[in-house]
């Protein structure tokens, strides 16, 4: 079965950290670019972090730059999103998505992705 599965979400206090994982099955994630998105209640989906292949270049949305880090493992079967210094406004459902070929700027609403995870809740609250 071809799918992406996220894990690692949960409840954390402001200033805390979480590490999200995105694991692929049924296809080789190392052959795909990966983006982490999030969607907060009542808001649109926003792209927050991007990693390319094969060189693993990374880009971030300004709102998370310096706090979030996207990375892959050596075998390139998992992509992580390390989230530090979390703020209440980071509360959202987080999704990973993968594309094999370029379909537009990673943070463009028109960009297309081949596979999506089901999403995982991250709540930042005291």
mmCIF file of C-alpha atoms in Angstrom:
data_model
loop_
_atom_site.group_PDB
_atom_site.id
_atom_site.type_symbol
_atom_site.label_atom_id
_atom_site.label_comp_id
_atom_site.label_asym_id
_atom_site.label_seq_id
_atom_site.Cartn_x
_atom_site.Cartn_y
_atom_site.Cartn_z
ATOM 1 C CA UNK A 1 0.000 0.000 0.000
ATOM 2 C CA UNK A 2 1.358 3.403 -0.985
ATOM 3 C CA UNK A 3 1.119 5.856 1.875
ATOM 4 C CA UNK A 4 2.767 8.443 4.081
ATOM 5 C CA UNK A 5 2.278 8.213 7.831
ATOM 6 C CA UNK A 6 3.038 10.980 10.306
ATOM 7 C CA UNK A 7 3.755 10.452 13.982
ATOM 8 C CA UNK A 8 5.146 12.338 16.955
ATOM 9 C CA UNK A 9 2.450 14.923 17.517
ATOM 10 C CA UNK A 10 0.779 15.759 20.795
ATOM 11 C CA UNK A 11 0.393 18.397 23.477
ATOM 12 C CA UNK A 12 3.365 20.527 24.496
ATOM 13 C CA UNK A 13 3.793 23.671 26.561
ATOM 14 C CA UNK A 14 4.920 26.934 24.971
ATOM 15 C CA UNK A 15 8.670 26.914 24.538
ATOM 16 C CA UNK A 16 8.743 23.144 24.285
ATOM 17 C CA UNK A 17 9.777 20.847 21.449
ATOM 18 C CA UNK A 18 8.321 18.074 19.347
ATOM 19 C CA UNK A 19 9.743 15.930 16.571
ATOM 20 C CA UNK A 20 7.400 14.799 13.832
ATOM 21 C CA UNK A 21 8.187 11.831 11.601
ATOM 22 C CA UNK A 22 6.950 11.103 8.091
ATOM 23 C CA UNK A 23 7.461 7.517 6.951
ATOM 24 C CA UNK A 24 6.721 6.245 3.469
ATOM 25 C CA UNK A 25 5.571 2.798 2.451
ATOM 26 C CA UNK A 26 5.076 1.465 -1.036
ATOM 27 C CA UNK A 27 7.467 3.907 -2.687
ATOM 28 C CA UNK A 28 11.007 5.218 -2.248
ATOM 29 C CA UNK A 29 10.774 8.462 -0.318
ATOM 30 C CA UNK A 30 14.407 9.226 -1.117
ATOM 31 C CA UNK A 31 13.337 9.882 -4.715
ATOM 32 C CA UNK A 32 10.870 12.559 -3.643
ATOM 33 C CA UNK A 33 10.919 16.110 -2.408
ATOM 34 C CA UNK A 34 9.005 16.465 0.845
ATOM 35 C CA UNK A 35 7.116 19.377 2.337
ATOM 36 C CA UNK A 36 5.563 19.746 5.770
ATOM 37 C CA UNK A 37 2.278 21.643 5.795
ATOM 38 C CA UNK A 38 0.002 22.665 8.608
ATOM 39 C CA UNK A 39 -3.578 23.778 8.946
ATOM 40 C CA UNK A 40 -4.944 25.517 12.006
ATOM 41 C CA UNK A 41 -8.666 25.587 12.821
ATOM 42 C CA UNK A 42 -10.452 28.089 10.622
ATOM 43 C CA UNK A 43 -7.345 28.824 8.561
ATOM 44 C CA UNK A 44 -5.958 27.734 5.236
ATOM 45 C CA UNK A 45 -3.203 25.230 4.749
ATOM 46 C CA UNK A 46 0.324 26.650 4.832
ATOM 47 C CA UNK A 47 3.642 25.151 3.827
ATOM 48 C CA UNK A 48 6.261 25.426 6.562
ATOM 49 C CA UNK A 49 9.332 23.397 5.549
ATOM 50 C CA UNK A 50 10.790 21.787 2.429
ATOM 51 C CA UNK A 51 13.588 19.360 1.649
ATOM 52 C CA UNK A 52 14.816 18.506 -1.820
ATOM 53 C CA UNK A 53 16.559 15.463 -3.218
ATOM 54 C CA UNK A 54 19.188 14.319 -3.789
ATOM 55 C CA UNK A 55 21.097 17.222 -2.233
ATOM 56 C CA UNK A 56 18.765 17.722 0.754
ATOM 57 C CA UNK A 57 18.559 21.488 0.338
ATOM 58 C CA UNK A 58 16.101 23.004 2.808
ATOM 59 C CA UNK A 59 13.801 25.985 2.890
ATOM 60 C CA UNK A 60 11.460 27.324 5.553
ATOM 61 C CA UNK A 61 8.540 29.646 5.874
ATOM 62 C CA UNK A 62 9.535 32.858 7.645
ATOM 63 C CA UNK A 63 7.175 32.117 10.523
ATOM 64 C CA UNK A 64 9.116 29.001 11.525
ATOM 65 C CA UNK A 65 12.640 29.879 10.379
ATOM 66 C CA UNK A 66 15.137 29.395 13.170
ATOM 67 C CA UNK A 67 12.736 27.215 15.180
ATOM 68 C CA UNK A 68 11.923 24.281 12.853
ATOM 69 C CA UNK A 69 14.378 21.940 11.153
ATOM 70 C CA UNK A 70 13.528 19.485 8.387
ATOM 71 C CA UNK A 71 15.829 16.517 7.753
ATOM 72 C CA UNK A 72 16.040 13.021 6.287
ATOM 73 C CA UNK A 73 17.720 9.885 7.568
ATOM 74 C CA UNK A 74 20.665 8.361 5.685
ATOM 75 C CA UNK A 75 18.537 5.721 4.041
ATOM 76 C CA UNK A 76 16.043 8.449 3.106
ATOM 77 C CA UNK A 77 12.990 6.521 4.210
ATOM 78 C CA UNK A 78 11.953 9.014 6.900
ATOM 79 C CA UNK A 79 11.662 12.776 6.936
ATOM 80 C CA UNK A 80 11.548 14.579 10.265
ATOM 81 C CA UNK A 81 10.386 17.962 11.387
ATOM 82 C CA UNK A 82 12.100 19.082 14.567
ATOM 83 C CA UNK A 83 10.065 21.862 16.149
ATOM 84 C CA UNK A 84 11.655 23.921 18.922
ATOM 85 C CA UNK A 85 10.519 26.937 20.899
ATOM 86 C CA UNK A 86 6.934 26.128 20.033
ATOM 87 C CA UNK A 87 4.298 28.829 20.309
ATOM 88 C CA UNK A 88 0.537 28.600 20.731
ATOM 89 C CA UNK A 89 0.142 29.814 17.160
ATOM 90 C CA UNK A 90 1.946 26.660 15.969
ATOM 91 C CA UNK A 91 -1.118 24.664 17.014
ATOM 92 C CA UNK A 92 -2.394 22.893 13.908
ATOM 93 C CA UNK A 93 -2.750 19.593 12.110
ATOM 94 C CA UNK A 94 0.573 18.875 10.433
ATOM 95 C CA UNK A 95 0.836 16.967 7.158
ATOM 96 C CA UNK A 96 3.751 15.715 5.127
ATOM 97 C CA UNK A 97 3.500 15.553 1.354
ATOM 98 C CA UNK A 98 5.823 14.197 -1.318
ATOM 99 C CA UNK A 99 6.372 14.906 -5.003
ATOM 100 C CA UNK A 100 8.729 13.231 -7.411
ATOM 101 C CA UNK A 101 8.946 16.062 -9.911
ATOM 102 C CA UNK A 102 8.866 19.819 -9.694
ATOM 103 C CA UNK A 103 5.331 21.179 -9.905
ATOM 104 C CA UNK A 104 5.959 24.767 -8.865
ATOM 105 C CA UNK A 105 7.422 26.593 -5.876
ATOM 106 C CA UNK A 106 7.057 24.445 -2.792
ATOM 107 C CA UNK A 107 5.113 27.114 -0.930
ATOM 108 C CA UNK A 108 2.808 27.937 -3.812
ATOM 109 C CA UNK A 109 -0.864 26.986 -3.411
ATOM 110 C CA UNK A 110 -0.736 25.668 -6.983
ATOM 111 C CA UNK A 111 2.042 23.165 -6.381
ATOM 112 C CA UNK A 112 0.934 19.541 -6.700
ATOM 113 C CA UNK A 113 2.039 16.617 -4.577
ATOM 114 C CA UNK A 114 1.829 12.916 -5.352
ATOM 115 C CA UNK A 115 1.225 11.640 -1.826
ATOM 116 C CA UNK A 116 -0.146 13.066 1.402
ATOM 117 C CA UNK A 117 -0.146 11.825 4.949
ATOM 118 C CA UNK A 118 -3.308 11.701 7.034
ATOM 119 C CA UNK A 119 -2.162 14.488 9.331
ATOM 120 C CA UNK A 120 -1.258 14.647 13.000
ATOM 121 C CA UNK A 121 -2.348 17.081 15.683
ATOM 122 C CA UNK A 122 0.132 19.392 17.394
ATOM 123 C CA UNK A 123 -1.225 21.467 20.267
ATOM 124 C CA UNK A 124 0.848 24.099 22.037
ATOM 125 C CA UNK A 125 -0.805 25.191 25.259
ATOM 126 C CA UNK A 126 -0.099 25.745 28.916
#
